[in-house]
Coordinates of N, CA and C in Angstrom, one line a residue:
X1 N 10.6 -13.9 43.3 CA 9.1 -14.4 44.0 C 8.3 -13.0 43.2
X2 N 8.5 -12.3 42.8 CA 7.9 -11.3 42.4 C 7.5 -11.4 41.0
X3 N 8.2 -12.6 40.6 CA 7.7 -12.8 39.2 C 6.4 -13.9 39.3
X4 N 6.4 -14.5 40.5 CA 5.7 -15.5 40.6 C 4.3 -14.7 41.2
X5 N 4.4 -13.7 41.6 CA 3.0 -13.1 42.0 C 2.2 -12.5 40.6
X6 N 3.2 -11.5 40.2 CA 3.2 -11.4 38.9 C 2.1 -12.2 37.5
X7 N 2.7 -13.6 37.9 CA 2.2 -14.4 36.5 C 0.9 -14.9 37.3
X8 N 0.7 -15.1 38.8 CA -0.4 -15.3 39.5 C -1.4 -14.5 39.4
X9 N -1.2 -13.1 39.5 CA -2.1 -12.2 39.3 C -2.8 -11.9 37.9
X10 N -1.9 -12.1 36.7 CA -2.4 -11.7 35.2 C -3.5 -13.2 35.1
X11 N -3.0 -14.4 35.8 CA -4.1 -15.5 35.6 C -5.1 -15.0 35.9
X12 N -5.3 -14.4 37.6 CA -6.7 -14.6 38.0 C -7.1 -13.4 37.7
X13 N -6.8 -12.2 37.0 CA -7.0 -11.0 36.3 C -8.0 -11.6 34.9
X14 N -7.3 -12.4 34.2 CA -7.9 -13.0 33.0 C -9.4 -14.2 33.4
X15 N -8.9 -15.1 34.3 CA -10.2 -15.8 34.6 C -11.1 -14.8 35.3
X16 N -10.9 -13.9 36.0 CA -12.5 -12.8 36.5 C -12.6 -12.3 35.4
X17 N -11.7 -11.8 34.6 CA -12.1 -11.2 33.5 C -13.4 -12.3 32.8
X18 N -12.8 -13.1 32.2 CA -13.7 -14.2 31.2 C -14.7 -14.3 31.9
X19 N -14.7 -14.9 33.2 CA -16.2 -14.9 34.2 C -17.1 -13.7 34.1
X20 N -16.6 -12.8 34.4 CA -17.3 -11.3 34.3 C -17.9 -11.2 32.3
X21 N -17.5 -11.4 31.7 CA -17.9 -11.4 30.4 C -18.9 -12.4 30.3
X22 N -18.6 -13.5 30.7 CA -19.7 -14.7 30.6 C -20.9 -14.4 31.1
X23 N -21.4 -13.2 32.0 CA -22.8 -13.0 32.6 C -23.0 -12.6 31.1
X24 N -22.8 -11.9 30.1 CA -23.6 -11.3 29.1 C -23.9 -12.6 28.3
X25 N -25.5 -12.8 28.0 CA -26.2 -13.6 27.3 C -25.8 -14.2 26.0
X26 N -25.3 -13.0 25.2 CA -24.9 -13.1 23.9 C -23.6 -13.6 23.7
X27 N -22.8 -13.4 24.6 CA -21.1 -14.0 24.7 C -21.3 -15.2 25.1
X28 N -22.2 -15.6 25.9 CA -22.2 -17.3 26.2 C -22.8 -17.9 25.0
X29 N -23.5 -17.4 24.5 CA -24.3 -17.8 23.2 C -22.9 -18.0 22.3
X30 N -22.4 -17.1 21.9 CA -21.3 -17.0 20.9 C -20.2 -18.3 21.3
X31 N -19.6 -18.1 22.5 CA -18.6 -19.1 23.1 C -19.4 -20.6 23.0
X32 N -20.4 -20.7 23.5 CA -21.1 -22.0 23.0 C -21.0 -22.9 21.4
X33 N -21.5 -22.0 20.9 CA -21.8 -22.0 19.0 C -20.4 -22.3 18.8
X34 N -19.3 -21.4 18.9 CA -17.9 -21.4 18.2 C -17.2 -22.9 19.0
X35 N -17.6 -23.3 20.4 CA -17.2 -24.4 20.9 C -17.7 -25.5 20.3
X36 N -18.8 -25.6 19.9 CA -19.3 -26.7 19.4 C -19.0 -26.7 17.9
X37 N -18.6 -25.6 16.9 CA -18.2 -25.6 15.8 C -16.9 -26.2 15.9
X38 N -15.8 -26.0 16.7 CA -14.6 -26.6 16.8 C -14.5 -27.7 17.5
X39 N -15.8 -28.3 17.9 CA -15.6 -29.9 18.5 C -16.1 -30.5 17.4
X40 N -16.8 -29.9 16.7 CA -17.3 -31.0 15.2 C -16.5 -30.9 13.8
X41 N -15.4 -30.0 14.2 CA -14.4 -29.9 13.3 C -13.4 -31.1 13.9
X42 N -13.0 -31.1 14.8 CA -12.3 -32.2 15.3 C -12.7 -33.1 15.2
X43 N -13.6 -33.7 15.7 CA -14.3 -34.8 15.3 C -14.2 -35.1 14.0
X44 N -14.7 -34.3 12.9 CA -14.6 -34.9 11.6 C -13.6 -35.1 11.0
X45 N -12.5 -33.9 11.1 CA -11.1 -34.0 10.8 C -10.3 -35.3 11.4
X46 N -10.8 -36.1 12.4 CA -9.9 -37.1 13.4 C -10.6 -38.5 12.6
X47 N -11.8 -38.4 11.8 CA -11.9 -39.6 11.0 C -11.5 -39.2 9.7
X48 N -11.4 -38.4 9.2 CA -10.9 -37.8 7.6 C -9.9 -37.4 7.8
X49 N -8.3 -38.2 8.1 CA -7.4 -37.2 8.2 C -6.6 -37.2 7.0
X50 N -6.9 -37.7 5.5 CA -6.8 -37.2 4.5 C -7.2 -36.1 3.4
X51 N -8.4 -35.7 4.2 CA -9.3 -34.7 3.8 C -8.6 -33.5 4.6
X52 N -8.2 -33.8 5.4 CA -7.3 -32.8 6.4 C -5.7 -32.6 5.8
X53 N -5.1 -33.3 5.5 CA -3.7 -33.5 5.2 C -3.8 -32.7 3.2
X54 N -4.9 -32.9 2.9 CA -5.1 -32.3 1.8 C -5.3 -30.9 1.6
X55 N -6.3 -30.6 2.5 CA -6.4 -29.0 3.1 C -5.7 -28.7 3.5
X56 N -4.5 -28.8 4.3 CA -3.2 -28.1 4.5 C -2.5 -28.2 3.6
X57 N -2.4 -28.8 2.8 CA -1.4 -28.6 1.6 C -1.8 -27.9 0.8
X58 N -3.2 -28.0 0.6 CA -3.6 -26.6 -0.2 C -3.4 -25.3 -0.1
X59 N -3.4 -25.0 1.5 CA -3.4 -23.9 2.0 C -1.9 -23.5 2.0
X60 N -1.0 -24.4 2.3 CA 0.6 -24.1 2.1 C 1.0 -23.8 0.8
X61 N 0.3 -24.8 -0.2 CA 0.5 -24.2 -1.6 C -0.1 -22.5 -1.8
X62 N -1.1 -22.5 -1.5 CA -1.7 -21.0 -2.0 C -0.8 -20.0 -1.2
X63 N -0.3 -20.0 0.1 CA 0.1 -19.2 0.7 C 1.7 -19.1 0.2
X64 N 2.3 -20.1 -0.2 CA 3.4 -20.3 -1.1 C 3.6 -19.0 -2.3
X65 N 2.5 -19.4 -3.0 CA 2.2 -18.7 -4.2 C 1.9 -17.3 -3.9
X66 N 1.4 -17.3 -2.8 CA 1.1 -15.6 -2.5 C 2.1 -14.8 -2.0
X67 N 3.3 -15.7 -1.5 CA 4.5 -14.9 -1.4 C 5.1 -15.1 -2.2
X68 N 5.1 -16.1 -3.2 CA 6.5 -15.9 -4.4 C 5.6 -14.5 -5.2
X69 N 4.4 -14.5 -5.2 CA 4.0 -13.3 -5.9 C 4.6 -12.2 -5.6
X70 N 4.4 -12.2 -4.2 CA 4.4 -10.7 -3.4 C 6.1 -10.2 -3.2
X71 N 6.8 -11.5 -3.3 CA 8.2 -11.1 -3.1 C 8.5 -10.9 -4.7
X72 N 8.3 -11.2 -5.6 CA 8.2 -10.7 -7.0 C 8.2 -9.6 -7.4
X73 N 7.0 -9.1 -6.8 CA 6.4 -7.5 -7.2 C 7.3 -6.8 -6.3
X74 N 7.8 -7.0 -5.1 CA 8.5 -5.9 -4.2 C 10.1 -6.0 -4.7
X75 N 10.5 -7.2 -5.8 CA 11.7 -6.9 -6.5 C 11.5 -6.4 -7.4
X76 N 10.3 -6.5 -8.1 CA 10.4 -5.2 -9.6 C 9.9 -4.0 -8.9
X77 N 9.4 -3.5 -8.0 CA 9.1 -2.5 -7.2 C 10.5 -1.5 -7.1
X78 N 11.4 -2.5 -6.3 CA 12.7 -2.0 -5.9 C 13.3 -1.4 -7.0
X79 N 13.4 -2.4 -8.0 CA 13.9 -2.1 -9.1 C 13.8 -1.2 -10.0
X80 N 12.5 -0.7 -9.9 CA 12.1 0.6 -10.8 C 12.0 1.8 -9.7
X81 N 12.5 1.7 -8.1 CA 12.4 2.9 -7.4 C 14.0 3.2 -8.1
X82 N 14.7 2.2 -8.2 CA 16.5 2.0 -8.3 C 16.3 3.1 -9.4
X83 N 15.8 2.7 -10.4 CA 16.1 3.2 -11.8 C 15.5 4.7 -11.7
X84 N 14.5 5.1 -11.2 CA 14.3 6.4 -11.0 C 15.0 7.3 -10.2
X85 N 15.8 6.7 -9.4 CA 16.6 7.3 -8.8 C 18.0 7.8 -9.3
X86 N 18.3 7.0 -10.4 CA 19.8 7.0 -11.4 C 18.9 8.2 -12.0
X87 N 17.7 7.7 -12.8 CA 17.3 8.7 -13.8 C 17.0 10.3 -13.4
X88 N 16.3 10.8 -12.0 CA 16.3 11.7 -11.6 C 17.4 13.0 -12.1
X89 N 18.4 12.9 -12.1 CA 19.2 13.8 -12.3 C 19.4 14.3 -13.5
X90 N 19.3 12.9 -14.7 CA 19.3 13.2 -16.1 C 18.2 14.0 -16.4
X91 N 16.8 13.6 -15.3 CA 15.3 14.0 -16.1 C 15.6 15.4 -15.5
X92 N 16.2 16.1 -14.6 CA 15.6 17.3 -14.3 C 17.0 18.0 -15.1
X93 N 18.2 17.4 -15.7 CA 18.9 18.2 -16.5 C 17.9 18.4 -17.9
X94 N 17.3 17.3 -18.4 CA 16.6 17.3 -19.1 C 15.4 18.3 -19.7
X95 N 14.6 18.4 -18.3 CA 13.7 19.4 -18.3 C 13.9 21.1 -18.1
X96 N 15.4 21.2 -17.2 CA 16.1 22.6 -17.6 C 16.4 22.9 -18.7
X97 N 16.7 21.9 -19.5 CA 17.3 22.6 -20.6 C 16.1 22.7 -21.9
X98 N 15.3 22.2 -21.5 CA 13.9 21.9 -22.5 C 13.1 23.4 -22.0
X99 N 13.1 23.8 -20.5 CA 12.4 25.0 -19.9 C 13.6 26.3 -21.0
X100 N 14.8 26.1 -20.7 CA 15.3 27.3 -21.3 C 15.4 27.4 -23.0
X101 N 15.0 25.9 -23.8 CA 14.6 26.3 -24.9 C 13.3 27.1 -25.3
X102 N 12.8 26.9 -24.8 CA 11.4 27.0 -24.7 C 11.5 28.7 -24.7
X103 N 12.1 29.0 -23.3 CA 11.9 30.3 -23.1 C 12.9 31.0 -24.2
X104 N 13.8 30.9 -24.7 CA 14.4 31.6 -25.9 C 13.6 31.4 -26.6
X105 N 13.1 30.5 -27.5 CA 12.0 30.2 -28.6 C 10.9 31.1 -28.3
X106 N 10.1 31.4 -27.3 CA 9.3 32.4 -27.0 C 9.8 33.6 -27.5
X107 N 11.3 33.9 -26.9 CA 11.4 35.4 -26.9 C 11.3 35.7 -28.7
X108 N 12.1 34.8 -29.4 CA 12.2 34.8 -30.5 C 11.0 34.7 -31.2
X109 N 9.9 33.9 -31.2 CA 8.6 34.0 -31.6 C 7.8 35.5 -31.4
X110 N 8.1 36.1 -30.3 CA 7.4 37.4 -30.1 C 8.1 37.9 -30.7
X111 N 9.4 38.2 -31.2 CA 9.8 39.0 -32.1 C 9.2 39.1 -33.8
X112 N 8.9 37.8 -33.9 CA 8.7 37.5 -35.2 C 7.2 38.2 -35.3
X113 N 6.3 37.4 -34.6 CA 4.9 37.5 -34.6 C 4.5 39.2 -34.5
X114 N 5.0 39.8 -33.4 CA 4.6 40.8 -33.1 C 5.6 42.0 -33.5
X115 N 5.0 42.7 -34.5 CA 6.2 44.1 -35.2 C 6.4 45.1 -34.0
X116 N 7.6 45.4 -34.0 CA 7.8 46.3 -33.1 C 7.0 47.8 -33.3
X117 N 6.8 48.5 -32.5 CA 6.3 49.7 -32.8 C 7.0 50.6 -33.6
X118 N 6.2 51.6 -34.2 CA 7.0 52.6 -35.0 C 6.7 53.6 -34.1
X119 N 8.3 54.2 -34.0 CA 8.3 55.5 -33.1 C 8.2 56.9 -34.0
X120 N 7.4 57.7 -33.8 CA 7.3 58.9 -34.5 C 7.5 59.8 -33.8
X121 N 8.3 61.0 -34.4 CA 8.0 62.2 -33.2 C 7.2 63.2 -33.4
X122 N 6.7 63.7 -32.1 CA 5.6 64.1 -31.8 C 5.7 65.5 -32.9
X123 N 7.1 66.1 -33.5 CA 6.9 67.0 -34.2 C 6.7 66.5 -35.4
X124 N 6.7 65.5 -36.3 CA 6.5 65.2 -37.2 C 4.5 65.5 -37.8
X125 N 4.4 65.8 -38.9 CA 3.3 66.2 -39.5 C 2.4 64.9 -39.4
X126 N 1.4 64.5 -39.1 CA 0.4 63.4 -39.4 C 0.1 64.1 -40.8
X127 N -0.1 62.7 -41.7 CA -0.9 62.8 -42.7 C -2.0 62.4 -42.7
X128 N -2.8 63.0 -43.3 CA -4.4 62.5 -43.3 C -4.8 62.3 -44.3

């Protein structure tokens, strides 16, 4: 019984809400214009069924091509993500090795380019 009351309540609420919104002039005009448009489309396509069939087939073909392209792109992206996941440990190792090599080279370059300071004793005489 409570299901029956719930359904009735929802229906009455929808009808009441629809009636209240129809009090607005813009809403009434919009509903009337849309209703006329739909009625004209129904009349037109009831007389031109082949055109309706062609339009539907065209839309189905378009959406099928869209789905196929989307599916292909999704597969491609999935493959690339998997490749990156597999490469990540290798790339990390490569970057660590490269960093270490540059660090060692940096120290060697410093020793080659910058001469070591000469240490003199404070007791040595300065040559003038």
